PDB file of C-alpha atoms in Angstrom:
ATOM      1  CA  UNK A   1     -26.076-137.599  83.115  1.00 51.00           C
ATOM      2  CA  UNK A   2     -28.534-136.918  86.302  1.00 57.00           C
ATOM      3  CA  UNK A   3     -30.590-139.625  87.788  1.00 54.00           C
ATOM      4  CA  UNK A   4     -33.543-137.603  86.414  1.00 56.00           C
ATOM      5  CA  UNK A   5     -32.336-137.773  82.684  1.00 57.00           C
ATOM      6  CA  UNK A   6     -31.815-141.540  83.479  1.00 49.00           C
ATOM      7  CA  UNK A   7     -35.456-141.957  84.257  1.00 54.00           C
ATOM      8  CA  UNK A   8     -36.305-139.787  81.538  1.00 55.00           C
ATOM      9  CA  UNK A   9     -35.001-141.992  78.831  1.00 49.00           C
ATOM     10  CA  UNK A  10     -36.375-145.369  80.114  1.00 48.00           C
ATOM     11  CA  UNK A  11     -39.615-144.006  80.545  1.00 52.00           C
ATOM     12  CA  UNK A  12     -38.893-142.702  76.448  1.00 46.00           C
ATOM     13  CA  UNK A  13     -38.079-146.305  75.391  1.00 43.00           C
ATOM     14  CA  UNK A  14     -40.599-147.276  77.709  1.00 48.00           C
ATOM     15  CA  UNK A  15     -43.709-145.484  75.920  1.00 49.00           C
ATOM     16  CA  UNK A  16     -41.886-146.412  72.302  1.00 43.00           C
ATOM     17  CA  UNK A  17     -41.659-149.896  72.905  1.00 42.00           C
ATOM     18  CA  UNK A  18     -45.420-149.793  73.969  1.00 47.00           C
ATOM     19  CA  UNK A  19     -46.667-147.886  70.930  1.00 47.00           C
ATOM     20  CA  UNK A  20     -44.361-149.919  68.884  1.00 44.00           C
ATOM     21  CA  UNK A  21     -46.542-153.371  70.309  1.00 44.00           C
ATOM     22  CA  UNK A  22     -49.931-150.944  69.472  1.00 52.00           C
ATOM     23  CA  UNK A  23     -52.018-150.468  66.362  1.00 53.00           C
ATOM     24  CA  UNK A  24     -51.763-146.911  65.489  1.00 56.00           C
ATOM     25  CA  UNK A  25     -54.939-145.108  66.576  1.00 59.00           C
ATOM     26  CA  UNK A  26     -58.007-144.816  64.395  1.00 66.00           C
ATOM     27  CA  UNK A  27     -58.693-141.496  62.954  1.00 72.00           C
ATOM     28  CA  UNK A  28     -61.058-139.080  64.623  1.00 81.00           C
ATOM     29  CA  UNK A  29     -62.498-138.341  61.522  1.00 87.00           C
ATOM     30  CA  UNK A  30     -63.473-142.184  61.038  1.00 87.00           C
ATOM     31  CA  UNK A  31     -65.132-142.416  64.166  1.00 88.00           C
ATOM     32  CA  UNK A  32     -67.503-139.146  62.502  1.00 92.00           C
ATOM     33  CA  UNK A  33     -67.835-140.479  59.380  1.00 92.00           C
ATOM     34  CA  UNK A  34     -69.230-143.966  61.329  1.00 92.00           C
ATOM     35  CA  UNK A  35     -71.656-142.274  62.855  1.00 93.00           C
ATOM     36  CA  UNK A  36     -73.195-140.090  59.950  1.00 95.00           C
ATOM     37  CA  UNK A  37     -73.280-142.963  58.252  1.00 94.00           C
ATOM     38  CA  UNK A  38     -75.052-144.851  61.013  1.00 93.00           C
ATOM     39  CA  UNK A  39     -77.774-142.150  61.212  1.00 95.00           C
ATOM     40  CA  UNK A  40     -78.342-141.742  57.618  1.00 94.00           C
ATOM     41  CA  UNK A  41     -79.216-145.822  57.107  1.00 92.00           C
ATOM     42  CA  UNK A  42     -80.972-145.506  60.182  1.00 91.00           C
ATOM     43  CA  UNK A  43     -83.345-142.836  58.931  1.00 92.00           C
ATOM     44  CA  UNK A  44     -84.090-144.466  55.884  1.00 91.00           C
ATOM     45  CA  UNK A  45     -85.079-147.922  57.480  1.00 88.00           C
ATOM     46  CA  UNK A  46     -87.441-145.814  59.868  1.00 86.00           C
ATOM     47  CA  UNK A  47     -89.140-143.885  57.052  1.00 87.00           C
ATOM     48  CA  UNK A  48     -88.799-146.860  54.393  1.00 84.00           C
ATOM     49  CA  UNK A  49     -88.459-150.265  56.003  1.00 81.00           C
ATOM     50  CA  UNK A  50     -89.939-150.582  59.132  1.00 79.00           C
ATOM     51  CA  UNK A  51     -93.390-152.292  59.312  1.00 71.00           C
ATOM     52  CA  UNK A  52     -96.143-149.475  60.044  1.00 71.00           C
ATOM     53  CA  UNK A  53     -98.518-149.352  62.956  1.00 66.00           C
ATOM     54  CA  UNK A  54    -100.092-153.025  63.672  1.00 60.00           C
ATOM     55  CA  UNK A  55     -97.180-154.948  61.671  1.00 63.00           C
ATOM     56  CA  UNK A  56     -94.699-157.473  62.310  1.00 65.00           C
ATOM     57  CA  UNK A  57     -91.389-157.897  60.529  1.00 65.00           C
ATOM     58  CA  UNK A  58     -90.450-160.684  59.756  1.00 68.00           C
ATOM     59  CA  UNK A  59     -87.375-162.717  59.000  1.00 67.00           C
ATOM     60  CA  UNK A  60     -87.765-163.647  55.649  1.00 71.00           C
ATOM     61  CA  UNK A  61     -89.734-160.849  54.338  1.00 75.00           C
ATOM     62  CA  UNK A  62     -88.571-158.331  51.686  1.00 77.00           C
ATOM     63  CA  UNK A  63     -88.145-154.781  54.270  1.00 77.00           C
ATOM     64  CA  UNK A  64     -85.819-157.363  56.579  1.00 76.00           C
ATOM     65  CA  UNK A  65     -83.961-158.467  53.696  1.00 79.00           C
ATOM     66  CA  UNK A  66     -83.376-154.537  52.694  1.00 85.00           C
ATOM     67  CA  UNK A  67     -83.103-153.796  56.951  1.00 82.00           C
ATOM     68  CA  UNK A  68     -80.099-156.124  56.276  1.00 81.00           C
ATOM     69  CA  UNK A  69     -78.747-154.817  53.074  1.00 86.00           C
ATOM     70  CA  UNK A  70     -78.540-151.503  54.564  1.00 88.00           C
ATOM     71  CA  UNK A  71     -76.797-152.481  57.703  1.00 84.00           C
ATOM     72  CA  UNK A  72     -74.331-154.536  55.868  1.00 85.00           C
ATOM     73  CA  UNK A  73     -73.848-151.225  53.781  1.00 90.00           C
ATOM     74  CA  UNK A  74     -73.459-149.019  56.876  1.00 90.00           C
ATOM     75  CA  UNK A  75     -71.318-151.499  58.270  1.00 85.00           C
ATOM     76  CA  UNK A  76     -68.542-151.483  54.870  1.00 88.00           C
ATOM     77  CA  UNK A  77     -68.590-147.786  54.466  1.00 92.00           C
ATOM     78  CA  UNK A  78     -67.488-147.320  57.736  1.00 88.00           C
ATOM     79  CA  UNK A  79     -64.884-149.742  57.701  1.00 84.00           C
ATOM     80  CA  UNK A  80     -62.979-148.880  54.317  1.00 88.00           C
ATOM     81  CA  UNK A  81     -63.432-144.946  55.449  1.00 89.00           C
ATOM     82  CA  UNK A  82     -61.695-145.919  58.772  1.00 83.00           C
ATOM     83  CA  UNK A  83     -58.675-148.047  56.717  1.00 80.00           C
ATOM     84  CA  UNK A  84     -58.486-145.362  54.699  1.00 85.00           C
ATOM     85  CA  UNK A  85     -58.180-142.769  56.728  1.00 82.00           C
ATOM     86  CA  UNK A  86     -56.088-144.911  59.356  1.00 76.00           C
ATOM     87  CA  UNK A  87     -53.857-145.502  56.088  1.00 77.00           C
ATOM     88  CA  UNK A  88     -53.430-142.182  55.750  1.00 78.00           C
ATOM     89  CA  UNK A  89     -52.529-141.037  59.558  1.00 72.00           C
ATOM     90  CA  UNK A  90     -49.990-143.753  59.327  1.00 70.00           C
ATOM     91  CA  UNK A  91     -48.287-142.610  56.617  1.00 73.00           C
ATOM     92  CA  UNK A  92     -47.725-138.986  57.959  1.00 73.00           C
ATOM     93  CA  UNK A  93     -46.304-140.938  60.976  1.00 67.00           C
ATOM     94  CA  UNK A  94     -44.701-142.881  59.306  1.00 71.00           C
ATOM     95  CA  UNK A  95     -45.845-145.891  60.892  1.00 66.00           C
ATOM     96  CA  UNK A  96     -46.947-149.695  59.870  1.00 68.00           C
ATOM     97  CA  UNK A  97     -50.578-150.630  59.309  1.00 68.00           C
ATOM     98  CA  UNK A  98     -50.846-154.177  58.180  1.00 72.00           C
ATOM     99  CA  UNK A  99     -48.783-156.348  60.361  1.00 73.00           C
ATOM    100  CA  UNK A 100     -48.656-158.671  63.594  1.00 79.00           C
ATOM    101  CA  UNK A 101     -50.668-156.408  65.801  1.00 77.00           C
ATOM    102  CA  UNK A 102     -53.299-155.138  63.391  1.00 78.00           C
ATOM    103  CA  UNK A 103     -53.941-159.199  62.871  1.00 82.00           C
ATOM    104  CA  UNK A 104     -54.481-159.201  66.356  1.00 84.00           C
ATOM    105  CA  UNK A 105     -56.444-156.250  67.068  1.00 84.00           C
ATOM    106  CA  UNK A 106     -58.871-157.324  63.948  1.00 85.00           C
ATOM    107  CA  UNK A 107     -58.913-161.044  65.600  1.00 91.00           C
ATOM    108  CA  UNK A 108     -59.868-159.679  69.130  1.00 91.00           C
ATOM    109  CA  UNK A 109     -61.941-157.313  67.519  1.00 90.00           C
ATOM    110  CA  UNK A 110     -64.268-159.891  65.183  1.00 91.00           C
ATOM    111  CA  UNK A 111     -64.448-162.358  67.698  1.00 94.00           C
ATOM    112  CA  UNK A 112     -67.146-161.064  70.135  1.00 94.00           C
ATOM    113  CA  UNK A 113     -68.402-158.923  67.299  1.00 92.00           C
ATOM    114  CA  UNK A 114     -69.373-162.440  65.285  1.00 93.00           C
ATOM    115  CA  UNK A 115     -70.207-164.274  68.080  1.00 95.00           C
ATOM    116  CA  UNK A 116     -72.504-161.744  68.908  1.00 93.00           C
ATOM    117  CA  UNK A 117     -73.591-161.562  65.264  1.00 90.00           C
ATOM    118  CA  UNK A 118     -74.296-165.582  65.013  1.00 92.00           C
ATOM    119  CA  UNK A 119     -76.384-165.286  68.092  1.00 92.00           C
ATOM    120  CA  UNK A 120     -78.519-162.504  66.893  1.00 87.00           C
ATOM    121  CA  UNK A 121     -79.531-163.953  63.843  1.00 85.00           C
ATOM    122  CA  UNK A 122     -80.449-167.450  65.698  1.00 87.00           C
ATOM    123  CA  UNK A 123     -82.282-165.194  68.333  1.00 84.00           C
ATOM    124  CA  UNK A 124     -84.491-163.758  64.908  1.00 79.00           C
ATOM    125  CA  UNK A 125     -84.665-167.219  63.312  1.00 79.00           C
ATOM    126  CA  UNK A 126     -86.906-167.993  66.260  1.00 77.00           C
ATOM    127  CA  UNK A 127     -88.660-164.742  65.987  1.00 72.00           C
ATOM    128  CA  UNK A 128     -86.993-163.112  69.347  1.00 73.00           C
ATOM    129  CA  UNK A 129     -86.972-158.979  68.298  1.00 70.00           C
ATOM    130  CA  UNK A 130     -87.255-156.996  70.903  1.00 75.00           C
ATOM    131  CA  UNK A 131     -83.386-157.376  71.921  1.00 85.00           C
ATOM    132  CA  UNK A 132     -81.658-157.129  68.542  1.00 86.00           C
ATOM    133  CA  UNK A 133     -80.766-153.353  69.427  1.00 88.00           C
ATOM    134  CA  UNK A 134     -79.743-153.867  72.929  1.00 93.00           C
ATOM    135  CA  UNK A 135     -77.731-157.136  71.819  1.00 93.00           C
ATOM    136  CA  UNK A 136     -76.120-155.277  68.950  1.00 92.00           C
ATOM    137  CA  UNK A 137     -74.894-152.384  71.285  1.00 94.00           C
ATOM    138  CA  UNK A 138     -73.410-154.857  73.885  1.00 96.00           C
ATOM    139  CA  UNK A 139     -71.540-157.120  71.614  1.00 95.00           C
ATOM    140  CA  UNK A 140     -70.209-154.757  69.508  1.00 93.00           C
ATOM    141  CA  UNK A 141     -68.971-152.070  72.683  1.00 94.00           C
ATOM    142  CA  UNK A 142     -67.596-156.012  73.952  1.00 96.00           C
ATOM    143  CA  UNK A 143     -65.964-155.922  70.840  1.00 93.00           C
ATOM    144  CA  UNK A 144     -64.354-152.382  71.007  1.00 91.00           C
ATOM    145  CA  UNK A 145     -62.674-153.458  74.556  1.00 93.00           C
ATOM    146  CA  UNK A 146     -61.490-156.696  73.428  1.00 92.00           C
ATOM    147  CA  UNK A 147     -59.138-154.836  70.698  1.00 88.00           C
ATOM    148  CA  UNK A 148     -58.540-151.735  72.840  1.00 86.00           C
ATOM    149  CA  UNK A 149     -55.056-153.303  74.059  1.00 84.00           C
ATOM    150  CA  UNK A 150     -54.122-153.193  70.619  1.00 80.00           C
ATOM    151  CA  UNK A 151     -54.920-149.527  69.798  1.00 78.00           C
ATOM    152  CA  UNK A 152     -52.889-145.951  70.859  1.00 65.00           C
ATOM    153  CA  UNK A 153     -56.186-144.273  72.241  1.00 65.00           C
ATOM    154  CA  UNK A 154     -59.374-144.241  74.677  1.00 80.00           C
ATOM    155  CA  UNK A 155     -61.755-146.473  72.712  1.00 86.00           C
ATOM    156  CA  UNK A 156     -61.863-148.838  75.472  1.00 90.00           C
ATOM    157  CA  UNK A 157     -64.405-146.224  76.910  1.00 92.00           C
ATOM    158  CA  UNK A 158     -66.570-145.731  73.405  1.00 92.00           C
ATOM    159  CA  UNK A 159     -66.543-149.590  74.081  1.00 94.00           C
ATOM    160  CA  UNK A 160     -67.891-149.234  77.785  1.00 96.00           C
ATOM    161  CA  UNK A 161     -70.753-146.796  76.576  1.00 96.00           C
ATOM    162  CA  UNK A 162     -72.102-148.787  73.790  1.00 95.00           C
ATOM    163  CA  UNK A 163     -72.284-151.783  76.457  1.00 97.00           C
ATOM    164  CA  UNK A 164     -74.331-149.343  79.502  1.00 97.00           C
ATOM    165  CA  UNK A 165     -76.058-147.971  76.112  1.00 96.00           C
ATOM    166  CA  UNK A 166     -77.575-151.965  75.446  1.00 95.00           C
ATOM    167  CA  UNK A 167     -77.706-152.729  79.161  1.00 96.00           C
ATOM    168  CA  UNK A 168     -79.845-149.536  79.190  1.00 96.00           C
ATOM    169  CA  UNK A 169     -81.705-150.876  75.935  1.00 94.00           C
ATOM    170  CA  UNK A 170     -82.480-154.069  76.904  1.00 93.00           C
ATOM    171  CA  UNK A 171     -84.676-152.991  80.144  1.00 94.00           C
ATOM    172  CA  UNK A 172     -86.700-150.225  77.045  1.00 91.00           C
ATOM    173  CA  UNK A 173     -86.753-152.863  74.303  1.00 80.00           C
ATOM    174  CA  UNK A 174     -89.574-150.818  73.022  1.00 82.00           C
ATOM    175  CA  UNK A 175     -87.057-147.740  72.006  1.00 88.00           C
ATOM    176  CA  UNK A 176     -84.346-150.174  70.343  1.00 87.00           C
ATOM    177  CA  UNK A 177     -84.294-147.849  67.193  1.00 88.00           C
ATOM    178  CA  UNK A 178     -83.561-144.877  69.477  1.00 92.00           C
ATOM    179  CA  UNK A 179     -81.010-146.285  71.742  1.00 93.00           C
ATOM    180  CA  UNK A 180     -79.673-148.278  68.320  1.00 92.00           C
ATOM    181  CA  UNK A 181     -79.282-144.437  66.708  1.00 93.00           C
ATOM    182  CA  UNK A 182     -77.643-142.968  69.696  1.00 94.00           C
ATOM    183  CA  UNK A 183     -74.931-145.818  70.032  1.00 94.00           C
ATOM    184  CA  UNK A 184     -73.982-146.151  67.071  1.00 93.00           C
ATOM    185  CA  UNK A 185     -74.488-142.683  65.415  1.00 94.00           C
ATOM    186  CA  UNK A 186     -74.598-139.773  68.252  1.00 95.00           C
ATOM    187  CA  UNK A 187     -72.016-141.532  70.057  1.00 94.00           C
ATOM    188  CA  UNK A 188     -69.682-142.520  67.748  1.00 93.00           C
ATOM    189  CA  UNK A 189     -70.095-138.650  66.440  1.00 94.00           C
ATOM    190  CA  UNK A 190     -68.623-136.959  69.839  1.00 94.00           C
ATOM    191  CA  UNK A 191     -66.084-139.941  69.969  1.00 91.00           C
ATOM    192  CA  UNK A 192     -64.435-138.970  66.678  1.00 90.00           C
ATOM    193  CA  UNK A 193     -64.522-135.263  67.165  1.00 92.00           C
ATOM    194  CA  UNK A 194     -63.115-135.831  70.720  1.00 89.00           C
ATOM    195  CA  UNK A 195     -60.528-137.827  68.995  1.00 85.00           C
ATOM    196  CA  UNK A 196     -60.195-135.381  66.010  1.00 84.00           C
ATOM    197  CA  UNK A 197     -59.851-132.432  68.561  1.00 85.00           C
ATOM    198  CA  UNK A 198     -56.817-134.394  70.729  1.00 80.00           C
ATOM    199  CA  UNK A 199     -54.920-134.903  66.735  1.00 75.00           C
ATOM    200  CA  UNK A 200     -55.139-131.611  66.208  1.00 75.00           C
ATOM    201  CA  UNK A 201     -53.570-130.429  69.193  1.00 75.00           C
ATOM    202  CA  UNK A 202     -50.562-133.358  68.926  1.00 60.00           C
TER     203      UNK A 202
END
């Protein structure tokens, strides 16, 4: 056997022994379904929730309960369509989903994303708005980074765009809905056809 082949076959048990310590990637399809789902609650908290022209929202009133209810709802739908369809790629490959370093992707994953969450909602207990957006992009594209070591794929750099998308935000805190829309809906849209495009040609 050749030098080459020699280098060949570490750099073989090289890349398995890496995927093996790496979450299987999400599904492209996931990332899509994230951000459809995104848009649609986002429509119908601008046509049905948000306070019209010369109004305040407020904490505890009844459209910031529902803003909340919604969110919650975009937030679950997107992550049982991702487990599901993650379930589903890892079956074909024949490969684990629920062990050691899914616990620690989802650990690295929720703790910026709660962290984040905790301070938002202390930031609107004192009646501070105008970030919510811009805070919601940042932590959450924090969070995307944080579990990228544990995942086969680029989300890292979905992460780094929701974080320049919040950055962005925060210095137009009057457009927060808009930025909030394209973060977490457009982008997450071209992320998981990107993704669905590179599955199809593996």
């Amino acid at each position: 056997m050749s030098k080459k082949d020699y280098l060949k076959d570490i750099n073989h048990i090289k890349d398995m022994m890496d995927r093996s310590s790496r979450f299987i990637s999400l599904s492209g399809i996931s990332g899509i379904f994230a951000g459809c789902y995104a848009i649609v609650g986002a429509l119908f908290a601008y046509f049905y929730l948000f306070p019209k022209t010369g109004e305040q929202l407020y904490i505890h009133s009844w459209n910031f309960s529902w803003l909340i209810i919604v969110a919650v709802a975009v937030m679950l739908l997107s992550i049982v369509t991702a487990i599901w369809l993650t379930s589903r790629k890892a079956k074909k490959h024949n490969a684990k989903i629920w062990d050691i370093t899914t616990y620690r992707l989802v650990i690295n994953f929720l703790i910026p994303l709660v962290t984040g969450g905790i301070y938002i909602l202390i930031k609107l207990n004192s009646q501070h708005y105008g970030l919510t957006a811009s805070l919601m992009l940042i932590f959450y594209g924090l969070a995307l980074v944080n579990a990228s070591k544990y995942t086969v794929g680029n989300i890292k750099y979905l992460g780094y765009v929701e974080i320049i998308t919040g950055l962005i935000c925060a210095m137009f805190p009057g457009y927060g809905f808009w930025f909030w829309l394209i973060g977490f809906g457009l982008f997450h849209i071209i992320y998981g056809s990107i993704m669905f495009a590179e599955e199809k040609k593996g």
